[in-house]
mmCIF file with all atom_site columns, C-alpha atoms in Angstrom:
data_model
loop_
_atom_site.group_PDB
_atom_site.id
_atom_site.type_symbol
_atom_site.label_atom_id
_atom_site.label_alt_id
_atom_site.label_comp_id
_atom_site.label_asym_id
_atom_site.label_entity_id
_atom_site.label_seq_id
_atom_site.pdbx_PDB_ins_code
_atom_site.Cartn_x
_atom_site.Cartn_y
_atom_site.Cartn_z
_atom_site.occupancy
_atom_site.B_iso_or_equiv
_atom_site.pdbx_formal_charge
_atom_site.auth_seq_id
_atom_site.auth_comp_id
_atom_site.auth_asym_id
_atom_site.auth_atom_id
_atom_site.pdbx_PDB_model_num
ATOM 1   C CA . MET A 1 1   ? 8.975  97.216 71.556 1.00 0.00 ? 1   MET A CA 1
ATOM 2   C CA . ASN A 1 2   ? 9.327  93.405 71.477 1.00 0.00 ? 2   ASN A CA 1
ATOM 3   C CA . THR A 1 3   ? 7.444  93.768 67.974 1.00 0.00 ? 3   THR A CA 1
ATOM 4   C CA . PHE A 1 4   ? 9.314  96.314 66.976 1.00 0.00 ? 4   PHE A CA 1
ATOM 5   C CA . LEU A 1 5   ? 12.629 94.438 67.760 1.00 0.00 ? 5   LEU A CA 1
ATOM 6   C CA . GLU A 1 6   ? 11.244 90.854 66.463 1.00 0.00 ? 6   GLU A CA 1
ATOM 7   C CA . GLU A 1 7   ? 10.074 92.298 62.659 1.00 0.00 ? 7   GLU A CA 1
ATOM 8   C CA . SER A 1 8   ? 12.990 94.191 62.598 1.00 0.00 ? 8   SER A CA 1
ATOM 9   C CA . ALA A 1 9   ? 15.378 92.351 59.926 1.00 0.00 ? 9   ALA A CA 1
ATOM 10  C CA . TYR A 1 10  ? 18.599 93.478 61.354 1.00 0.00 ? 10  TYR A CA 1
ATOM 11  C CA . PHE A 1 11  ? 18.188 92.378 65.073 1.00 0.00 ? 11  PHE A CA 1
ATOM 12  C CA . GLY A 1 12  ? 19.654 89.181 64.761 1.00 0.00 ? 12  GLY A CA 1
ATOM 13  C CA . VAL A 1 13  ? 22.071 89.926 63.444 1.00 0.00 ? 13  VAL A CA 1
ATOM 14  C CA . VAL A 1 14  ? 22.768 93.218 65.757 1.00 0.00 ? 14  VAL A CA 1
ATOM 15  C CA . VAL A 1 15  ? 22.142 90.957 68.659 1.00 0.00 ? 15  VAL A CA 1
ATOM 16  C CA . SER A 1 16  ? 24.990 88.365 68.150 1.00 0.00 ? 16  SER A CA 1
ATOM 17  C CA . LEU A 1 17  ? 27.191 90.912 67.339 1.00 0.00 ? 17  LEU A CA 1
ATOM 18  C CA . LEU A 1 18  ? 26.799 93.128 69.628 1.00 0.00 ? 18  LEU A CA 1
ATOM 19  C CA . SER A 1 19  ? 27.313 89.852 72.275 1.00 0.00 ? 19  SER A CA 1
ATOM 20  C CA . TYR A 1 20  ? 30.133 88.423 70.266 1.00 0.00 ? 20  TYR A CA 1
ATOM 21  C CA . GLU A 1 21  ? 31.836 92.117 71.493 1.00 0.00 ? 21  GLU A CA 1
ATOM 22  C CA . LEU A 1 22  ? 31.242 91.767 74.568 1.00 0.00 ? 22  LEU A CA 1
ATOM 23  C CA . GLY A 1 23  ? 32.961 88.433 75.097 1.00 0.00 ? 23  GLY A CA 1
ATOM 24  C CA . THR A 1 24  ? 35.532 89.554 72.847 1.00 0.00 ? 24  THR A CA 1
ATOM 25  C CA . LEU A 1 25  ? 35.756 92.599 75.549 1.00 0.00 ? 25  LEU A CA 1
ATOM 26  C CA . LEU A 1 26  ? 36.233 90.106 78.213 1.00 0.00 ? 26  LEU A CA 1
ATOM 27  C CA . LYS A 1 27  ? 38.224 88.116 77.305 1.00 0.00 ? 27  LYS A CA 1
ATOM 28  C CA . LYS A 1 28  ? 40.920 90.939 76.226 1.00 0.00 ? 28  LYS A CA 1
ATOM 29  C CA . LYS A 1 29  ? 39.998 92.035 80.388 1.00 0.00 ? 29  LYS A CA 1
ATOM 30  C CA . TRP A 1 30  ? 41.051 88.349 81.957 1.00 0.00 ? 30  TRP A CA 1
ATOM 31  C CA . LYS A 1 31  ? 42.829 86.578 79.574 1.00 0.00 ? 31  LYS A CA 1
ATOM 32  C CA . LEU A 1 32  ? 41.731 83.301 80.672 1.00 0.00 ? 32  LEU A CA 1
ATOM 33  C CA . GLY A 1 33  ? 40.734 80.687 77.778 1.00 0.00 ? 33  GLY A CA 1
ATOM 34  C CA . ILE A 1 34  ? 37.641 79.568 79.229 1.00 0.00 ? 34  ILE A CA 1
ATOM 35  C CA . PHE A 1 35  ? 36.008 83.432 78.502 1.00 0.00 ? 35  PHE A CA 1
ATOM 36  C CA . ASN A 1 36  ? 36.121 82.188 74.887 1.00 0.00 ? 36  ASN A CA 1
ATOM 37  C CA . PRO A 1 37  ? 34.351 84.376 72.981 1.00 0.00 ? 37  PRO A CA 1
ATOM 38  C CA . LEU A 1 38  ? 31.919 82.628 70.693 1.00 0.00 ? 38  LEU A CA 1
ATOM 39  C CA . LEU A 1 39  ? 30.704 80.407 74.098 1.00 0.00 ? 39  LEU A CA 1
ATOM 40  C CA . LEU A 1 40  ? 30.104 84.295 75.524 1.00 0.00 ? 40  LEU A CA 1
ATOM 41  C CA . SER A 1 41  ? 28.057 84.903 72.417 1.00 0.00 ? 41  SER A CA 1
ATOM 42  C CA . THR A 1 42  ? 25.806 82.240 73.525 1.00 0.00 ? 42  THR A CA 1
ATOM 43  C CA . LEU A 1 43  ? 25.625 82.497 76.536 1.00 0.00 ? 43  LEU A CA 1
ATOM 44  C CA . PHE A 1 44  ? 24.828 86.760 76.763 1.00 0.00 ? 44  PHE A CA 1
ATOM 45  C CA . THR A 1 45  ? 21.978 85.920 73.481 1.00 0.00 ? 45  THR A CA 1
ATOM 46  C CA . ILE A 1 46  ? 20.288 83.236 75.121 1.00 0.00 ? 46  ILE A CA 1
ATOM 47  C CA . ALA A 1 47  ? 20.414 85.223 78.495 1.00 0.00 ? 47  ALA A CA 1
ATOM 48  C CA . PHE A 1 48  ? 18.932 88.702 76.203 1.00 0.00 ? 48  PHE A CA 1
ATOM 49  C CA . LEU A 1 49  ? 15.970 85.979 74.284 1.00 0.00 ? 49  LEU A CA 1
ATOM 50  C CA . LEU A 1 50  ? 14.847 84.815 77.509 1.00 0.00 ? 50  LEU A CA 1
ATOM 51  C CA . ILE A 1 51  ? 14.947 87.715 79.269 1.00 0.00 ? 51  ILE A CA 1
ATOM 52  C CA . ALA A 1 52  ? 12.777 89.731 76.660 1.00 0.00 ? 52  ALA A CA 1
ATOM 53  C CA . ASN A 1 53  ? 10.971 87.378 76.471 1.00 0.00 ? 53  ASN A CA 1
ATOM 54  C CA . ILE A 1 54  ? 11.687 87.127 72.409 1.00 0.00 ? 54  ILE A CA 1
ATOM 55  C CA . ASP A 1 55  ? 11.147 83.562 70.193 1.00 0.00 ? 55  ASP A CA 1
ATOM 56  C CA . TYR A 1 56  ? 14.144 82.217 68.750 1.00 0.00 ? 56  TYR A CA 1
ATOM 57  C CA . ASP A 1 57  ? 12.890 81.871 65.743 1.00 0.00 ? 57  ASP A CA 1
ATOM 58  C CA . GLU A 1 58  ? 11.916 85.336 65.420 1.00 0.00 ? 58  GLU A CA 1
ATOM 59  C CA . TYR A 1 59  ? 15.692 86.401 66.519 1.00 0.00 ? 59  TYR A CA 1
ATOM 60  C CA . ASN A 1 60  ? 16.390 83.647 63.633 1.00 0.00 ? 60  ASN A CA 1
ATOM 61  C CA . GLU A 1 61  ? 15.302 85.960 60.988 1.00 0.00 ? 61  GLU A CA 1
ATOM 62  C CA . GLY A 1 62  ? 18.050 87.946 61.099 1.00 0.00 ? 62  GLY A CA 1
ATOM 63  C CA . ALA A 1 63  ? 20.476 86.059 62.539 1.00 0.00 ? 63  ALA A CA 1
ATOM 64  C CA . GLN A 1 64  ? 20.828 83.646 59.571 1.00 0.00 ? 64  GLN A CA 1
ATOM 65  C CA . TYR A 1 65  ? 21.905 86.257 57.817 1.00 0.00 ? 65  TYR A CA 1
ATOM 66  C CA . LEU A 1 66  ? 25.362 86.261 59.935 1.00 0.00 ? 66  LEU A CA 1
ATOM 67  C CA . SER A 1 67  ? 25.510 81.922 58.902 1.00 0.00 ? 67  SER A CA 1
ATOM 68  C CA . TYR A 1 68  ? 25.649 82.643 54.777 1.00 0.00 ? 68  TYR A CA 1
ATOM 69  C CA . LEU A 1 69  ? 28.962 84.223 55.497 1.00 0.00 ? 69  LEU A CA 1
ATOM 70  C CA . LEU A 1 70  ? 30.438 80.817 56.820 1.00 0.00 ? 70  LEU A CA 1
ATOM 71  C CA . THR A 1 71  ? 31.653 78.806 53.821 1.00 0.00 ? 71  THR A CA 1
ATOM 72  C CA . PRO A 1 72  ? 33.516 82.141 52.389 1.00 0.00 ? 72  PRO A CA 1
ATOM 73  C CA . SER A 1 73  ? 34.879 82.469 55.861 1.00 0.00 ? 73  SER A CA 1
ATOM 74  C CA . THR A 1 74  ? 35.979 78.439 55.783 1.00 0.00 ? 74  THR A CA 1
ATOM 75  C CA . VAL A 1 75  ? 37.585 79.106 52.112 1.00 0.00 ? 75  VAL A CA 1
ATOM 76  C CA . CYS A 1 76  ? 39.321 82.739 52.776 1.00 0.00 ? 76  CYS A CA 1
ATOM 77  C CA . LEU A 1 77  ? 41.520 80.295 55.638 1.00 0.00 ? 77  LEU A CA 1
ATOM 78  C CA . ALA A 1 78  ? 43.150 78.943 52.607 1.00 0.00 ? 78  ALA A CA 1
ATOM 79  C CA . ILE A 1 79  ? 45.658 82.779 52.306 1.00 0.00 ? 79  ILE A CA 1
ATOM 80  C CA . PRO A 1 80  ? 47.589 82.289 55.337 1.00 0.00 ? 80  PRO A CA 1
ATOM 81  C CA . LEU A 1 81  ? 47.640 78.623 54.125 1.00 0.00 ? 81  LEU A CA 1
ATOM 82  C CA . TYR A 1 82  ? 49.921 79.356 50.411 1.00 0.00 ? 82  TYR A CA 1
ATOM 83  C CA . GLU A 1 83  ? 51.828 81.270 52.286 1.00 0.00 ? 83  GLU A CA 1
ATOM 84  C CA . ASN A 1 84  ? 53.823 79.322 54.458 1.00 0.00 ? 84  ASN A CA 1
ATOM 85  C CA . LEU A 1 85  ? 53.215 76.107 51.021 1.00 0.00 ? 85  LEU A CA 1
ATOM 86  C CA . GLY A 1 86  ? 56.810 75.498 51.461 1.00 0.00 ? 86  GLY A CA 1
ATOM 87  C CA . ILE A 1 87  ? 56.732 74.200 54.816 1.00 0.00 ? 87  ILE A CA 1
ATOM 88  C CA . LEU A 1 88  ? 53.286 72.327 53.896 1.00 0.00 ? 88  LEU A CA 1
ATOM 89  C CA . LYS A 1 89  ? 55.883 70.513 50.636 1.00 0.00 ? 89  LYS A CA 1
ATOM 90  C CA . LYS A 1 90  ? 59.111 69.527 53.284 1.00 0.00 ? 90  LYS A CA 1
ATOM 91  C CA . ASN A 1 91  ? 56.302 68.056 56.087 1.00 0.00 ? 91  ASN A CA 1
ATOM 92  C CA . TRP A 1 92  ? 53.656 67.075 53.337 1.00 0.00 ? 92  TRP A CA 1
ATOM 93  C CA . LYS A 1 93  ? 53.707 62.984 55.348 1.00 0.00 ? 93  LYS A CA 1
ATOM 94  C CA . ALA A 1 94  ? 53.809 63.888 58.727 1.00 0.00 ? 94  ALA A CA 1
ATOM 95  C CA . ILE A 1 95  ? 50.954 67.041 58.633 1.00 0.00 ? 95  ILE A CA 1
ATOM 96  C CA . PHE A 1 96  ? 49.174 64.490 56.219 1.00 0.00 ? 96  PHE A CA 1
ATOM 97  C CA . ALA A 1 97  ? 49.506 61.512 58.898 1.00 0.00 ? 97  ALA A CA 1
ATOM 98  C CA . GLY A 1 98  ? 48.638 63.666 61.756 1.00 0.00 ? 98  GLY A CA 1
ATOM 99  C CA . ILE A 1 99  ? 45.045 64.565 60.346 1.00 0.00 ? 99  ILE A CA 1
ATOM 100 C CA . CYS A 1 100 ? 44.449 61.423 60.485 1.00 0.00 ? 100 CYS A CA 1
ATOM 101 C CA . SER A 1 101 ? 45.144 59.965 62.867 1.00 0.00 ? 101 SER A CA 1
ATOM 102 C CA . GLY A 1 102 ? 43.787 63.263 63.951 1.00 0.00 ? 102 GLY A CA 1
ATOM 103 C CA . VAL A 1 103 ? 40.364 61.584 62.305 1.00 0.00 ? 103 VAL A CA 1
ATOM 104 C CA . LEU A 1 104 ? 40.697 58.090 62.683 1.00 0.00 ? 104 LEU A CA 1
ATOM 105 C CA . SER A 1 105 ? 40.221 59.399 66.382 1.00 0.00 ? 105 SER A CA 1
ATOM 106 C CA . SER A 1 106 ? 37.906 61.656 66.751 1.00 0.00 ? 106 SER A CA 1
ATOM 107 C CA . LEU A 1 107 ? 35.425 58.499 65.253 1.00 0.00 ? 107 LEU A CA 1
ATOM 108 C CA . CYS A 1 108 ? 36.980 55.784 67.892 1.00 0.00 ? 108 CYS A CA 1
ATOM 109 C CA . CYS A 1 109 ? 35.880 58.294 70.476 1.00 0.00 ? 109 CYS A CA 1
ATOM 110 C CA . ILE A 1 110 ? 32.198 58.930 69.235 1.00 0.00 ? 110 ILE A CA 1
ATOM 111 C CA . LEU A 1 111 ? 31.865 55.393 68.676 1.00 0.00 ? 111 LEU A CA 1
ATOM 112 C CA . ALA A 1 112 ? 33.246 54.169 72.249 1.00 0.00 ? 112 ALA A CA 1
ATOM 113 C CA . MET A 1 113 ? 31.030 56.893 73.914 1.00 0.00 ? 113 MET A CA 1
ATOM 114 C CA . ALA A 1 114 ? 28.065 55.269 71.198 1.00 0.00 ? 114 ALA A CA 1
ATOM 115 C CA . LEU A 1 115 ? 28.723 51.634 72.788 1.00 0.00 ? 115 LEU A CA 1
ATOM 116 C CA . LEU A 1 116 ? 29.396 53.423 76.542 1.00 0.00 ? 116 LEU A CA 1
ATOM 117 C CA . PHE A 1 117 ? 25.723 55.033 77.135 1.00 0.00 ? 117 PHE A CA 1
ATOM 118 C CA . GLY A 1 118 ? 23.695 52.874 74.470 1.00 0.00 ? 118 GLY A CA 1
ATOM 119 C CA . LEU A 1 119 ? 23.140 56.081 71.935 1.00 0.00 ? 119 LEU A CA 1
ATOM 120 C CA . SER A 1 120 ? 20.054 55.245 70.052 1.00 0.00 ? 120 SER A CA 1
ATOM 121 C CA . HIS A 1 121 ? 21.682 55.687 65.832 1.00 0.00 ? 121 HIS A CA 1
ATOM 122 C CA . GLN A 1 122 ? 20.931 59.001 64.879 1.00 0.00 ? 122 GLN A CA 1
ATOM 123 C CA . GLU A 1 123 ? 22.023 59.495 68.175 1.00 0.00 ? 123 GLU A CA 1
ATOM 124 C CA . TYR A 1 124 ? 25.142 58.645 66.738 1.00 0.00 ? 124 TYR A CA 1
ATOM 125 C CA . VAL A 1 125 ? 25.160 60.211 64.047 1.00 0.00 ? 125 VAL A CA 1
ATOM 126 C CA . THR A 1 126 ? 24.497 63.445 65.255 1.00 0.00 ? 126 THR A CA 1
ATOM 127 C CA . PHE A 1 127 ? 28.083 63.482 66.620 1.00 0.00 ? 127 PHE A CA 1
ATOM 128 C CA . LEU A 1 128 ? 30.070 62.692 64.049 1.00 0.00 ? 128 LEU A CA 1
ATOM 129 C CA . PRO A 1 129 ? 31.650 65.806 62.607 1.00 0.00 ? 129 PRO A CA 1
ATOM 130 C CA . LYS A 1 130 ? 31.902 67.228 65.875 1.00 0.00 ? 130 LYS A CA 1
ATOM 131 C CA . SER A 1 131 ? 35.596 67.986 64.542 1.00 0.00 ? 131 SER A CA 1
ATOM 132 C CA . ILE A 1 132 ? 35.534 70.483 61.804 1.00 0.00 ? 132 ILE A CA 1
ATOM 133 C CA . THR A 1 133 ? 33.627 72.833 60.800 1.00 0.00 ? 133 THR A CA 1
ATOM 134 C CA . THR A 1 134 ? 29.681 73.543 60.825 1.00 0.00 ? 134 THR A CA 1
ATOM 135 C CA . ALA A 1 135 ? 29.782 74.198 57.237 1.00 0.00 ? 135 ALA A CA 1
ATOM 136 C CA . ILE A 1 136 ? 31.023 70.839 56.461 1.00 0.00 ? 136 ILE A CA 1
ATOM 137 C CA . GLY A 1 137 ? 29.327 69.371 59.292 1.00 0.00 ? 137 GLY A CA 1
ATOM 138 C CA . MET A 1 138 ? 25.836 70.268 59.024 1.00 0.00 ? 138 MET A CA 1
ATOM 139 C CA . GLY A 1 139 ? 25.925 68.853 55.461 1.00 0.00 ? 139 GLY A CA 1
ATOM 140 C CA . VAL A 1 140 ? 27.479 65.208 57.297 1.00 0.00 ? 140 VAL A CA 1
ATOM 141 C CA . SER A 1 141 ? 24.661 64.288 60.014 1.00 0.00 ? 141 SER A CA 1
ATOM 142 C CA . GLU A 1 142 ? 21.224 66.080 57.595 1.00 0.00 ? 142 GLU A CA 1
ATOM 143 C CA . GLU A 1 143 ? 22.570 63.081 54.757 1.00 0.00 ? 143 GLU A CA 1
ATOM 144 C CA . LEU A 1 144 ? 23.457 60.586 57.794 1.00 0.00 ? 144 LEU A CA 1
ATOM 145 C CA . GLY A 1 145 ? 20.180 61.253 59.614 1.00 0.00 ? 145 GLY A CA 1
ATOM 146 C CA . GLY A 1 146 ? 21.527 63.494 62.649 1.00 0.00 ? 146 GLY A CA 1
ATOM 147 C CA . TYR A 1 147 ? 19.653 66.006 64.235 1.00 0.00 ? 147 TYR A CA 1
ATOM 148 C CA . VAL A 1 148 ? 21.842 69.070 62.566 1.00 0.00 ? 148 VAL A CA 1
ATOM 149 C CA . SER A 1 149 ? 20.990 71.253 65.214 1.00 0.00 ? 149 SER A CA 1
ATOM 150 C CA . ILE A 1 150 ? 22.417 68.979 68.147 1.00 0.00 ? 150 ILE A CA 1
ATOM 151 C CA . THR A 1 151 ? 25.540 68.859 65.854 1.00 0.00 ? 151 THR A CA 1
ATOM 152 C CA . VAL A 1 152 ? 25.854 72.480 65.394 1.00 0.00 ? 152 VAL A CA 1
ATOM 153 C CA . ALA A 1 153 ? 26.096 72.897 69.096 1.00 0.00 ? 153 ALA A CA 1
ATOM 154 C CA . VAL A 1 154 ? 28.283 69.880 69.810 1.00 0.00 ? 154 VAL A CA 1
ATOM 155 C CA . ILE A 1 155 ? 30.919 71.209 67.063 1.00 0.00 ? 155 ILE A CA 1
ATOM 156 C CA . ILE A 1 156 ? 31.128 75.148 68.294 1.00 0.00 ? 156 ILE A CA 1
ATOM 157 C CA . LEU A 1 157 ? 31.762 73.408 72.277 1.00 0.00 ? 157 LEU A CA 1
ATOM 158 C CA . THR A 1 158 ? 34.255 71.394 70.848 1.00 0.00 ? 158 THR A CA 1
ATOM 159 C CA . GLY A 1 159 ? 36.362 74.250 69.105 1.00 0.00 ? 159 GLY A CA 1
ATOM 160 C CA . VAL A 1 160 ? 35.553 76.395 72.362 1.00 0.00 ? 160 VAL A CA 1
ATOM 161 C CA . ILE A 1 161 ? 36.710 73.898 74.120 1.00 0.00 ? 161 ILE A CA 1
ATOM 162 C CA . GLY A 1 162 ? 39.789 72.902 72.411 1.00 0.00 ? 162 GLY A CA 1
ATOM 163 C CA . ASN A 1 163 ? 40.162 76.355 71.969 1.00 0.00 ? 163 ASN A CA 1
ATOM 164 C CA . ALA A 1 164 ? 39.932 76.620 76.200 1.00 0.00 ? 164 ALA A CA 1
ATOM 165 C CA . LEU A 1 165 ? 42.334 74.010 76.315 1.00 0.00 ? 165 LEU A CA 1
ATOM 166 C CA . ALA A 1 166 ? 44.980 74.555 73.718 1.00 0.00 ? 166 ALA A CA 1
ATOM 167 C CA . ASP A 1 167 ? 47.528 76.203 76.405 1.00 0.00 ? 167 ASP A CA 1
ATOM 168 C CA . LEU A 1 168 ? 46.869 73.594 78.733 1.00 0.00 ? 168 LEU A CA 1
ATOM 169 C CA . VAL A 1 169 ? 47.481 70.408 77.054 1.00 0.00 ? 169 VAL A CA 1
ATOM 170 C CA . PHE A 1 170 ? 50.370 72.019 74.765 1.00 0.00 ? 170 PHE A CA 1
ATOM 171 C CA . LYS A 1 171 ? 52.582 72.203 77.512 1.00 0.00 ? 171 LYS A CA 1
ATOM 172 C CA . LEU A 1 172 ? 51.862 69.003 80.161 1.00 0.00 ? 172 LEU A CA 1
ATOM 173 C CA . PHE A 1 173 ? 52.268 67.036 76.838 1.00 0.00 ? 173 PHE A CA 1
ATOM 174 C CA . ARG A 1 174 ? 55.405 69.292 75.868 1.00 0.00 ? 174 ARG A CA 1
ATOM 175 C CA . ILE A 1 175 ? 54.322 70.231 72.222 1.00 0.00 ? 175 ILE A CA 1
ATOM 176 C CA . LYS A 1 176 ? 56.086 72.515 71.018 1.00 0.00 ? 176 LYS A CA 1
ATOM 177 C CA . ASN A 1 177 ? 56.370 72.123 67.346 1.00 0.00 ? 177 ASN A CA 1
ATOM 178 C CA . PRO A 1 178 ? 54.620 74.738 65.154 1.00 0.00 ? 178 PRO A CA 1
ATOM 179 C CA . ILE A 1 179 ? 53.156 72.039 63.159 1.00 0.00 ? 179 ILE A CA 1
ATOM 180 C CA . ALA A 1 180 ? 51.896 69.789 65.469 1.00 0.00 ? 180 ALA A CA 1
ATOM 181 C CA . ARG A 1 181 ? 50.613 72.424 66.880 1.00 0.00 ? 181 ARG A CA 1
ATOM 182 C CA . GLY A 1 182 ? 49.149 73.823 64.133 1.00 0.00 ? 182 GLY A CA 1
ATOM 183 C CA . VAL A 1 183 ? 47.037 69.845 62.738 1.00 0.00 ? 183 VAL A CA 1
ATOM 184 C CA . ALA A 1 184 ? 46.560 69.319 66.661 1.00 0.00 ? 184 ALA A CA 1
ATOM 185 C CA . LEU A 1 185 ? 43.807 72.717 66.877 1.00 0.00 ? 185 LEU A CA 1
ATOM 186 C CA . GLY A 1 186 ? 42.279 72.396 62.952 1.00 0.00 ? 186 GLY A CA 1
ATOM 187 C CA . THR A 1 187 ? 42.154 68.225 62.987 1.00 0.00 ? 187 THR A CA 1
ATOM 188 C CA . SER A 1 188 ? 40.152 68.648 66.552 1.00 0.00 ? 188 SER A CA 1
ATOM 189 C CA . ALA A 1 189 ? 39.481 72.551 66.704 1.00 0.00 ? 189 ALA A CA 1
ATOM 190 C CA . HIS A 1 190 ? 38.372 73.415 62.947 1.00 0.00 ? 190 HIS A CA 1
ATOM 191 C CA . ALA A 1 191 ? 37.829 77.264 62.961 1.00 0.00 ? 191 ALA A CA 1
ATOM 192 C CA . VAL A 1 192 ? 37.382 78.176 66.065 1.00 0.00 ? 192 VAL A CA 1
ATOM 193 C CA . GLY A 1 193 ? 41.184 76.032 67.301 1.00 0.00 ? 193 GLY A CA 1
ATOM 194 C CA . THR A 1 194 ? 42.098 77.391 64.273 1.00 0.00 ? 194 THR A CA 1
ATOM 195 C CA . ALA A 1 195 ? 41.604 81.450 65.564 1.00 0.00 ? 195 ALA A CA 1
ATOM 196 C CA . LYS A 1 196 ? 43.859 80.276 68.965 1.00 0.00 ? 196 LYS A CA 1
ATOM 197 C CA . ALA A 1 197 ? 46.629 78.828 66.402 1.00 0.00 ? 197 ALA A CA 1
ATOM 198 C CA . MET A 1 198 ? 46.660 82.181 64.889 1.00 0.00 ? 198 MET A CA 1
ATOM 199 C CA . GLU A 1 199 ? 47.126 83.838 68.288 1.00 0.00 ? 199 GLU A CA 1
ATOM 200 C CA . LEU A 1 200 ? 50.104 81.759 68.671 1.00 0.00 ? 200 LEU A CA 1
ATOM 201 C CA . GLY A 1 201 ? 52.034 82.258 65.099 1.00 0.00 ? 201 GLY A CA 1
ATOM 202 C CA . ASP A 1 202 ? 52.042 81.913 60.954 1.00 0.00 ? 202 ASP A CA 1
ATOM 203 C CA . VAL A 1 203 ? 52.987 78.369 60.702 1.00 0.00 ? 203 VAL A CA 1
ATOM 204 C CA . GLU A 1 204 ? 50.262 77.716 63.225 1.00 0.00 ? 204 GLU A CA 1
ATOM 205 C CA . GLY A 1 205 ? 47.719 79.256 61.808 1.00 0.00 ? 205 GLY A CA 1
ATOM 206 C CA . ALA A 1 206 ? 49.007 77.678 57.705 1.00 0.00 ? 206 ALA A CA 1
ATOM 207 C CA . LEU A 1 207 ? 48.493 73.825 59.215 1.00 0.00 ? 207 LEU A CA 1
ATOM 208 C CA . SER A 1 208 ? 45.583 74.162 60.916 1.00 0.00 ? 208 SER A CA 1
ATOM 209 C CA . SER A 1 209 ? 43.620 76.043 58.326 1.00 0.00 ? 209 SER A CA 1
ATOM 210 C CA . LEU A 1 210 ? 45.112 73.105 55.814 1.00 0.00 ? 210 LEU A CA 1
ATOM 211 C CA . SER A 1 211 ? 44.029 70.603 58.537 1.00 0.00 ? 211 SER A CA 1
ATOM 212 C CA . ILE A 1 212 ? 40.441 71.863 58.989 1.00 0.00 ? 212 ILE A CA 1
ATOM 213 C CA . ALA A 1 213 ? 39.226 71.403 54.983 1.00 0.00 ? 213 ALA A CA 1
ATOM 214 C CA . VAL A 1 214 ? 41.613 67.927 55.060 1.00 0.00 ? 214 VAL A CA 1
ATOM 215 C CA . ALA A 1 215 ? 40.319 67.432 57.967 1.00 0.00 ? 215 ALA A CA 1
ATOM 216 C CA . GLY A 1 216 ? 36.013 67.840 56.753 1.00 0.00 ? 216 GLY A CA 1
ATOM 217 C CA . LEU A 1 217 ? 36.809 66.058 53.329 1.00 0.00 ? 217 LEU A CA 1
ATOM 218 C CA . MET A 1 218 ? 38.336 63.099 55.742 1.00 0.00 ? 218 MET A CA 1
ATOM 219 C CA . THR A 1 219 ? 35.329 63.233 57.395 1.00 0.00 ? 219 THR A CA 1
ATOM 220 C CA . VAL A 1 220 ? 33.101 63.301 55.104 1.00 0.00 ? 220 VAL A CA 1
ATOM 221 C CA . ALA A 1 221 ? 34.218 59.785 53.672 1.00 0.00 ? 221 ALA A CA 1
ATOM 222 C CA . ALA A 1 222 ? 35.179 58.159 56.410 1.00 0.00 ? 222 ALA A CA 1
ATOM 223 C CA . ALA A 1 223 ? 32.152 58.940 58.910 1.00 0.00 ? 223 ALA A CA 1
ATOM 224 C CA . SER A 1 224 ? 29.598 56.673 56.120 1.00 0.00 ? 224 SER A CA 1
ATOM 225 C CA . VAL A 1 225 ? 31.188 54.129 56.662 1.00 0.00 ? 225 VAL A CA 1
ATOM 226 C CA . PHE A 1 226 ? 31.399 54.392 60.705 1.00 0.00 ? 226 PHE A CA 1
ATOM 227 C CA . ALA A 1 227 ? 28.067 55.120 60.432 1.00 0.00 ? 227 ALA A CA 1
ATOM 228 C CA . GLN A 1 228 ? 27.088 52.287 58.580 1.00 0.00 ? 228 GLN A CA 1
ATOM 229 C CA . LEU A 1 229 ? 29.167 49.964 62.876 1.00 0.00 ? 229 LEU A CA 1
ATOM 230 C CA . LEU A 1 230 ? 25.898 50.677 64.713 1.00 0.00 ? 230 LEU A CA 1
#
């Protein structure tokens, strides 16, 4: 049975999609931020591979095809932005300042963490792209000499945490402006945060989509500079 599953070209895709669907069902039932479908699907997949004693490389032979959809799916986020282009034109200065401050805050926190915990240069650059979308973050980590696989895990974890804690943070700091919410989620929690932003409203989703792209480009440029600081 294991041999049949491992040799199937669709095995990895099927396991990933079923795990995500199960996570989605649990999220709808319990309606708690911690029940994030992406986080749950990751845990379910790991558990299944361990129980069935299936090697990760065999699973990834099929699952890797899903990663090909990362770039086009990110590009598709431009649609809600186009539909709310007027808001961008009217508030572009505040939006740009918000994204810029978010990117710098993220990079400065990683630098402080590296100094505090004595991380090596390779470990340090691995964490620098933690708040940008996976499609861009993988390239940044590889270019700077980081551990790409760890970067992917950190990016996903960052997005899940941002998605789960968004409502609490907005309530705690009384952030009600849809533009501020969208920029905050897109800049700090990339695509997973944008999924949450789209739940909050069209404006939040549009500005979060914009923030992903702009924050990604800023991080590509700024990470090269920050990489030289340690």
